[in-house]
Each structure stands twice: as C-alpha cells, then as structure tokens.
Amino acid sequence: MPAGEVLDTSAFSEDILDSLFFSEEISEEIRQRIWGNSYQENNYVSLSDLRYLRVLHVGFDGETHIGELMVNQSIAEDILEIMSELYRQKYPIEKMLLIDEYGADDESSMSDNNTSAFNYREIAGSSKLSRHALGLAIDINPRYNPYVKHTGDGGLLVSPANGGEYADRNQEFSYKITEGDLCLQLFSEHGFAWGGYWNSVKDYQHFEK
C-alpha cells in the first residue's frame, strides 16, 4: 500500500504491527523518486548513507496511516523507535510523505503540515547545509510548530507562512510541541536537539542530531 493510505489494524497482532515499522536501503524505485528532487549529487551524503523508512502514524482523523521518511542510516533505528512509540500512544501526526511529493519544496511541504526529514538543501537565508541535507533532522507537524524569527524592524518571519497563527506559543491549541510533550520527550531521550530551545530563532517543528 502506498504511503498516506489508511490501514485497518484492528485485527493485527503486536508482531504484525512491529513488522510495519522498518528501514531499508534505497531501492531503484525510491532512487528514481528522489533523484534531482530531494537528492542532488554532492560530496557530503551518498545514497548508501540514507535509509527509507516505513512507519505507521495516527492521523488527525484518528485513523492509522502509512507513513514514509528518508533519514541518515545513523538515526534510522532512533526514528523507528520514536515513531513506534508515538503510534502506540496515539500521538497525532497529520501527514508523513517524502518531500518529493511536494517537488522537494520545503514551504509547500510545511504548509500542508507534512512531516518529513531528508532534503538536500541549505538553511533558509544561508549558504550552510541544513541538517536535513544529511538526513539528520526531522520536522513534525510543521504548520502547527513553525519556524519563527524576529526581524530587525520589529517584524516576525514565520515559516510556513500559513503557520503564523501558531507562532505565539503562549496560546493554547492542538498539535503544539512544547515542554512535557511526548514527542519532545522521546526525541530528547534519543539524543536529539529541539529547535524550540534555540535562542536567536525558534524552530518548533525541528529535531536534529
């Protein structure tokens, strides 16, 4: 079944559920999906460094969905363990598709609240490679947990742009990653840093290692 599909797991045993969380090397089919999109020829990360993950997640509709991620092989087991626990705790994640489904465009993926990881790109507004370019970062429910930067003229830069209403973290709303949140707890236990703890900017969706 393709990623994004709803799966009826009501009759599944724990062993069957466990088998639906897995990592594999990049197949020819996946290579064709990502080549020239999220993956660009470079000197820093090869296809053999990456792993394609299939997981389950509970969508905002309360149903079980098939999710897919691309990450560095060094964090593949971490991500599988985290996603497995989030699923079992029914932590809601709306969508989880490779960013190539959005033409590898970060803004498009984030504005659709798509959770994704690998994308060979530079940090926005910089010539420095993002941790996403190495497959060492993941963005969770990005519209509800946007990147927020105060500009020199007193303004506010929010990404994705349609996440502006969620930039004020003092207000209460669903799907907010904050202190005490299960998602933050699990990523922290696995040694990831959270962008919500950064000083100059806040990137509430972002976990990296």
mmCIF file of N, CA and C in Angstrom, residues 5-82:
data_model
loop_
_atom_site.group_PDB
_atom_site.id
_atom_site.type_symbol
_atom_site.label_atom_id
_atom_site.label_comp_id
_atom_site.label_asym_id
_atom_site.label_seq_id
_atom_site.Cartn_x
_atom_site.Cartn_y
_atom_site.Cartn_z
ATOM 1 N N GLU A 5 -1.968 6.075 2.829
ATOM 2 C CA GLU A 5 -3.195 5.280 2.870
ATOM 3 C C GLU A 5 -3.600 4.974 4.308
ATOM 4 N N VAL A 6 -4.905 4.846 4.516
ATOM 5 C CA VAL A 6 -5.437 4.434 5.817
ATOM 6 C C VAL A 6 -5.403 2.913 5.896
ATOM 7 N N LEU A 7 -4.988 2.400 7.057
ATOM 8 C CA LEU A 7 -4.844 0.964 7.252
ATOM 9 C C LEU A 7 -5.684 0.526 8.444
ATOM 10 N N ASP A 8 -6.498 -0.488 8.257
ATOM 11 C CA ASP A 8 -7.292 -1.042 9.358
ATOM 12 C C ASP A 8 -6.429 -2.049 10.108
ATOM 13 N N THR A 9 -6.011 -1.699 11.320
ATOM 14 C CA THR A 9 -5.121 -2.558 12.104
ATOM 15 C C THR A 9 -5.857 -3.266 13.236
ATOM 16 N N SER A 10 -7.170 -3.241 13.218
ATOM 17 C CA SER A 10 -7.945 -3.759 14.348
ATOM 18 C C SER A 10 -7.683 -5.238 14.618
ATOM 19 N N ALA A 11 -7.346 -5.999 13.581
ATOM 20 C CA ALA A 11 -7.116 -7.437 13.760
ATOM 21 C C ALA A 11 -5.633 -7.793 13.801
ATOM 22 N N PHE A 12 -4.756 -6.774 13.834
ATOM 23 C CA PHE A 12 -3.319 -7.025 13.780
ATOM 24 C C PHE A 12 -2.763 -7.361 15.159
ATOM 25 N N SER A 13 -1.878 -8.346 15.215
ATOM 26 C CA SER A 13 -1.163 -8.655 16.451
ATOM 27 C C SER A 13 -0.026 -7.659 16.640
ATOM 28 N N GLU A 14 0.592 -7.665 17.816
ATOM 29 C CA GLU A 14 1.732 -6.783 18.074
ATOM 30 C C GLU A 14 2.879 -7.104 17.127
ATOM 31 N N ASP A 15 3.080 -8.383 16.831
ATOM 32 C CA ASP A 15 4.158 -8.768 15.920
ATOM 33 C C ASP A 15 3.927 -8.198 14.524
ATOM 34 N N ILE A 16 2.691 -8.235 14.074
ATOM 35 C CA ILE A 16 2.387 -7.672 12.751
ATOM 36 C C ILE A 16 2.602 -6.163 12.762
ATOM 37 N N LEU A 17 2.142 -5.492 13.813
ATOM 38 C CA LEU A 17 2.352 -4.045 13.912
ATOM 39 C C LEU A 17 3.837 -3.719 13.895
ATOM 40 N N ASP A 18 4.625 -4.476 14.660
ATOM 41 C CA ASP A 18 6.074 -4.240 14.701
ATOM 42 C C ASP A 18 6.696 -4.370 13.315
ATOM 43 N N SER A 19 6.205 -5.327 12.532
ATOM 44 C CA SER A 19 6.782 -5.577 11.208
ATOM 45 C C SER A 19 6.510 -4.447 10.227
ATOM 46 N N LEU A 20 5.570 -3.571 10.563
ATOM 47 C CA LEU A 20 5.217 -2.459 9.676
ATOM 48 C C LEU A 20 6.048 -1.214 9.946
ATOM 49 N N PHE A 21 6.983 -1.318 10.879
ATOM 50 C CA PHE A 21 7.982 -0.274 11.126
ATOM 51 C C PHE A 21 9.325 -0.839 10.680
ATOM 52 N N PHE A 22 9.837 -0.361 9.551
ATOM 53 C CA PHE A 22 11.080 -0.956 9.058
ATOM 54 C C PHE A 22 11.901 0.055 8.261
ATOM 55 N N SER A 23 13.166 -0.298 8.095
ATOM 56 C CA SER A 23 14.137 0.526 7.376
ATOM 57 C C SER A 23 14.744 -0.313 6.264
ATOM 58 N N GLU A 24 14.997 0.312 5.119
ATOM 59 C CA GLU A 24 15.649 -0.412 4.029
ATOM 60 C C GLU A 24 16.554 0.523 3.241
ATOM 61 N N GLU A 25 17.528 -0.065 2.558
ATOM 62 C CA GLU A 25 18.407 0.720 1.703
ATOM 63 C C GLU A 25 17.599 1.294 0.539
ATOM 64 N N ILE A 26 18.173 2.299 -0.095
ATOM 65 C CA ILE A 26 17.448 2.998 -1.160
ATOM 66 C C ILE A 26 17.314 2.102 -2.388
ATOM 67 N N SER A 27 16.095 1.757 -2.720
ATOM 68 C CA SER A 27 15.829 0.909 -3.886
ATOM 69 C C SER A 27 15.886 1.744 -5.160
ATOM 70 N N GLU A 28 15.874 1.067 -6.293
ATOM 71 C CA GLU A 28 15.868 1.776 -7.569
ATOM 72 C C GLU A 28 14.589 2.602 -7.718
ATOM 73 N N GLU A 29 13.483 2.073 -7.242
ATOM 74 C CA GLU A 29 12.213 2.806 -7.307
ATOM 75 C C GLU A 29 12.280 4.102 -6.503
ATOM 76 N N ILE A 30 12.826 4.031 -5.295
ATOM 77 C CA ILE A 30 12.948 5.231 -4.465
ATOM 78 C C ILE A 30 13.978 6.180 -5.060
ATOM 79 N N ARG A 31 15.073 5.629 -5.587
ATOM 80 C CA ARG A 31 16.099 6.483 -6.207
ATOM 81 C C ARG A 31 15.492 7.327 -7.313
ATOM 82 N N GLN A 32 14.647 6.726 -8.113
ATOM 83 C CA GLN A 32 14.021 7.469 -9.207
ATOM 84 C C GLN A 32 13.092 8.560 -8.681
ATOM 85 N N ARG A 33 12.465 8.322 -7.534
ATOM 86 C CA ARG A 33 11.574 9.339 -6.946
ATOM 87 C C ARG A 33 12.352 10.549 -6.451
ATOM 88 N N ILE A 34 13.529 10.311 -5.883
ATOM 89 C CA ILE A 34 14.232 11.394 -5.190
ATOM 90 C C ILE A 34 15.330 12.046 -6.017
ATOM 91 N N TRP A 35 15.834 11.366 -7.054
ATOM 92 C CA TRP A 35 16.976 11.872 -7.811
ATOM 93 C C TRP A 35 16.605 13.167 -8.536
ATOM 94 N N GLY A 36 17.385 14.203 -8.281
ATOM 95 C CA GLY A 36 17.109 15.504 -8.874
ATOM 96 C C GLY A 36 16.032 16.280 -8.150
ATOM 97 N N ASN A 37 15.455 15.690 -7.132
ATOM 98 C CA ASN A 37 14.459 16.358 -6.292
ATOM 99 C C ASN A 37 15.047 16.582 -4.906
ATOM 100 N N SER A 38 14.706 15.720 -3.948
ATOM 101 C CA SER A 38 15.284 15.893 -2.612
ATOM 102 C C SER A 38 16.751 15.496 -2.588
ATOM 103 N N TYR A 39 17.150 14.620 -3.521
ATOM 104 C CA TYR A 39 18.560 14.216 -3.575
ATOM 105 C C TYR A 39 19.254 14.845 -4.773
ATOM 106 N N GLN A 40 20.357 15.532 -4.488
ATOM 107 C CA GLN A 40 21.203 16.122 -5.517
ATOM 108 C C GLN A 40 22.605 15.517 -5.386
ATOM 109 N N GLU A 41 23.262 15.301 -6.502
ATOM 110 C CA GLU A 41 24.636 14.799 -6.435
ATOM 111 C C GLU A 41 25.481 15.762 -5.608
ATOM 112 N N ASN A 42 26.257 15.216 -4.672
ATOM 113 C CA ASN A 42 27.023 16.065 -3.764
ATOM 114 C C ASN A 42 28.173 15.272 -3.158
ATOM 115 N N ASN A 43 29.015 15.980 -2.394
ATOM 116 C CA ASN A 43 30.190 15.354 -1.786
ATOM 117 C C ASN A 43 29.992 15.014 -0.317
ATOM 118 N N TYR A 44 28.780 15.158 0.189
ATOM 119 C CA TYR A 44 28.569 15.050 1.639
ATOM 120 C C TYR A 44 27.713 13.865 2.064
ATOM 121 N N VAL A 45 26.745 13.508 1.261
ATOM 122 C CA VAL A 45 25.875 12.385 1.625
ATOM 123 C C VAL A 45 25.562 11.572 0.367
ATOM 124 N N SER A 46 25.810 10.282 0.443
ATOM 125 C CA SER A 46 25.541 9.396 -0.684
ATOM 126 C C SER A 46 24.236 8.648 -0.449
ATOM 127 N N LEU A 47 23.728 8.052 -1.489
ATOM 128 C CA LEU A 47 22.501 7.271 -1.335
ATOM 129 C C LEU A 47 22.700 6.127 -0.346
ATOM 130 N N SER A 48 23.922 5.596 -0.291
ATOM 131 C CA SER A 48 24.194 4.494 0.641
ATOM 132 C C SER A 48 24.184 4.953 2.094
ATOM 133 N N ASP A 49 24.269 6.269 2.323
ATOM 134 C CA ASP A 49 24.189 6.812 3.686
ATOM 135 C C ASP A 49 22.748 6.916 4.173
ATOM 136 N N LEU A 50 21.803 6.819 3.250
ATOM 137 C CA LEU A 50 20.396 7.072 3.572
ATOM 138 C C LEU A 50 19.599 5.779 3.704
ATOM 139 N N ARG A 51 18.509 5.875 4.439
ATOM 140 C CA ARG A 51 17.588 4.751 4.575
ATOM 141 C C ARG A 51 16.156 5.239 4.356
ATOM 142 N N TYR A 52 15.369 4.384 3.713
ATOM 143 C CA TYR A 52 13.945 4.639 3.505
ATOM 144 C C TYR A 52 13.189 3.922 4.608
ATOM 145 N N LEU A 53 12.348 4.661 5.340
ATOM 146 C CA LEU A 53 11.600 4.111 6.463
ATOM 147 C C LEU A 53 10.117 4.062 6.142
ATOM 148 N N ARG A 54 9.486 2.970 6.537
ATOM 149 C CA ARG A 54 8.027 2.886 6.525
ATOM 150 C C ARG A 54 7.573 2.740 7.970
ATOM 151 N N VAL A 55 6.571 3.505 8.335
ATOM 152 C CA VAL A 55 6.056 3.502 9.704
ATOM 153 C C VAL A 55 4.534 3.626 9.662
ATOM 154 N N LEU A 56 3.927 3.526 10.819
ATOM 155 C CA LEU A 56 2.513 3.844 10.982
ATOM 156 C C LEU A 56 2.398 5.096 11.827
ATOM 157 N N HIS A 57 1.361 5.881 11.581
ATOM 158 C CA HIS A 57 1.099 7.031 12.445
ATOM 159 C C HIS A 57 -0.403 7.255 12.517
ATOM 160 N N VAL A 58 -0.829 7.855 13.605
ATOM 161 C CA VAL A 58 -2.240 8.188 13.787
ATOM 162 C C VAL A 58 -2.472 9.582 13.225
ATOM 163 N N GLY A 59 -3.335 9.697 12.233
ATOM 164 C CA GLY A 59 -3.612 10.988 11.621
ATOM 165 C C GLY A 59 -4.528 11.839 12.473
ATOM 166 N N PHE A 60 -4.756 13.052 12.039
ATOM 167 C CA PHE A 60 -5.677 13.941 12.751
ATOM 168 C C PHE A 60 -7.108 13.398 12.710
ATOM 169 N N ASP A 61 -7.358 12.456 11.808
ATOM 170 C CA ASP A 61 -8.684 11.838 11.718
ATOM 171 C C ASP A 61 -8.839 10.662 12.682
ATOM 172 N N GLY A 62 -7.773 10.371 13.450
ATOM 173 C CA GLY A 62 -7.821 9.272 14.405
ATOM 174 C C GLY A 62 -7.572 7.907 13.794
ATOM 175 N N GLU A 63 -7.354 7.861 12.483
ATOM 176 C CA GLU A 63 -7.121 6.594 11.789
ATOM 177 C C GLU A 63 -5.624 6.294 11.694
ATOM 178 N N THR A 64 -5.306 5.017 11.471
ATOM 179 C CA THR A 64 -3.924 4.613 11.233
ATOM 180 C C THR A 64 -3.565 4.861 9.778
ATOM 181 N N HIS A 65 -2.475 5.585 9.560
ATOM 182 C CA HIS A 65 -1.979 5.877 8.216
ATOM 183 C C HIS A 65 -0.592 5.266 8.031
ATOM 184 N N ILE A 66 -0.271 4.935 6.802
ATOM 185 C CA ILE A 66 1.084 4.500 6.465
ATOM 186 C C ILE A 66 1.928 5.741 6.215
ATOM 187 N N GLY A 67 3.068 5.827 6.874
ATOM 188 C CA GLY A 67 3.964 6.960 6.700
ATOM 189 C C GLY A 67 5.289 6.529 6.104
ATOM 190 N N GLU A 68 5.991 7.481 5.498
ATOM 191 C CA GLU A 68 7.313 7.209 4.941
ATOM 192 C C GLU A 68 8.243 8.366 5.263
ATOM 193 N N LEU A 69 9.510 8.030 5.499
ATOM 194 C CA LEU A 69 10.534 9.020 5.804
ATOM 195 C C LEU A 69 11.843 8.589 5.158
ATOM 196 N N MET A 70 12.699 9.562 4.882
ATOM 197 C CA MET A 70 14.066 9.295 4.454
ATOM 198 C C MET A 70 14.988 9.922 5.489
ATOM 199 N N VAL A 71 15.901 9.122 6.042
ATOM 200 C CA VAL A 71 16.812 9.630 7.068
ATOM 201 C C VAL A 71 18.204 9.054 6.854
ATOM 202 N N ASN A 72 19.174 9.614 7.550
ATOM 203 C CA ASN A 72 20.520 9.059 7.568
ATOM 204 C C ASN A 72 20.492 7.706 8.271
ATOM 205 N N GLN A 73 21.267 6.766 7.776
ATOM 206 C CA GLN A 73 21.257 5.429 8.371
ATOM 207 C C GLN A 73 21.651 5.444 9.844
ATOM 208 N N SER A 74 22.415 6.472 10.262
ATOM 209 C CA SER A 74 22.870 6.538 11.653
ATOM 210 C C SER A 74 21.746 6.831 12.641
ATOM 211 N N ILE A 75 20.616 7.368 12.165
ATOM 212 C CA ILE A 75 19.495 7.655 13.070
ATOM 213 C C ILE A 75 18.257 6.835 12.730
ATOM 214 N N ALA A 76 18.379 5.913 11.790
ATOM 215 C CA ALA A 76 17.209 5.157 11.337
ATOM 216 C C ALA A 76 16.539 4.403 12.483
ATOM 217 N N GLU A 77 17.324 3.720 13.306
ATOM 218 C CA GLU A 77 16.736 2.957 14.411
ATOM 219 C C GLU A 77 16.107 3.885 15.442
ATOM 220 N N ASP A 78 16.753 5.022 15.703
ATOM 221 C CA ASP A 78 16.165 6.013 16.617
ATOM 222 C C ASP A 78 14.775 6.420 16.144
ATOM 223 N N ILE A 79 14.684 6.773 14.868
ATOM 224 C CA ILE A 79 13.414 7.259 14.326
ATOM 225 C C ILE A 79 12.355 6.160 14.356
ATOM 226 N N LEU A 80 12.738 4.935 14.032
ATOM 227 C CA LEU A 80 11.775 3.837 14.084
ATOM 228 C C LEU A 80 11.243 3.635 15.499
ATOM 229 N N GLU A 81 12.126 3.686 16.484
ATOM 230 C CA GLU A 81 11.700 3.508 17.875
ATOM 231 C C GLU A 81 10.783 4.647 18.317
ATOM 232 N N ILE A 82 11.145 5.866 17.943
ATOM 233 C CA ILE A 82 10.324 7.026 18.316
ATOM 234 C C ILE A 82 8.952 6.943 17.657
#
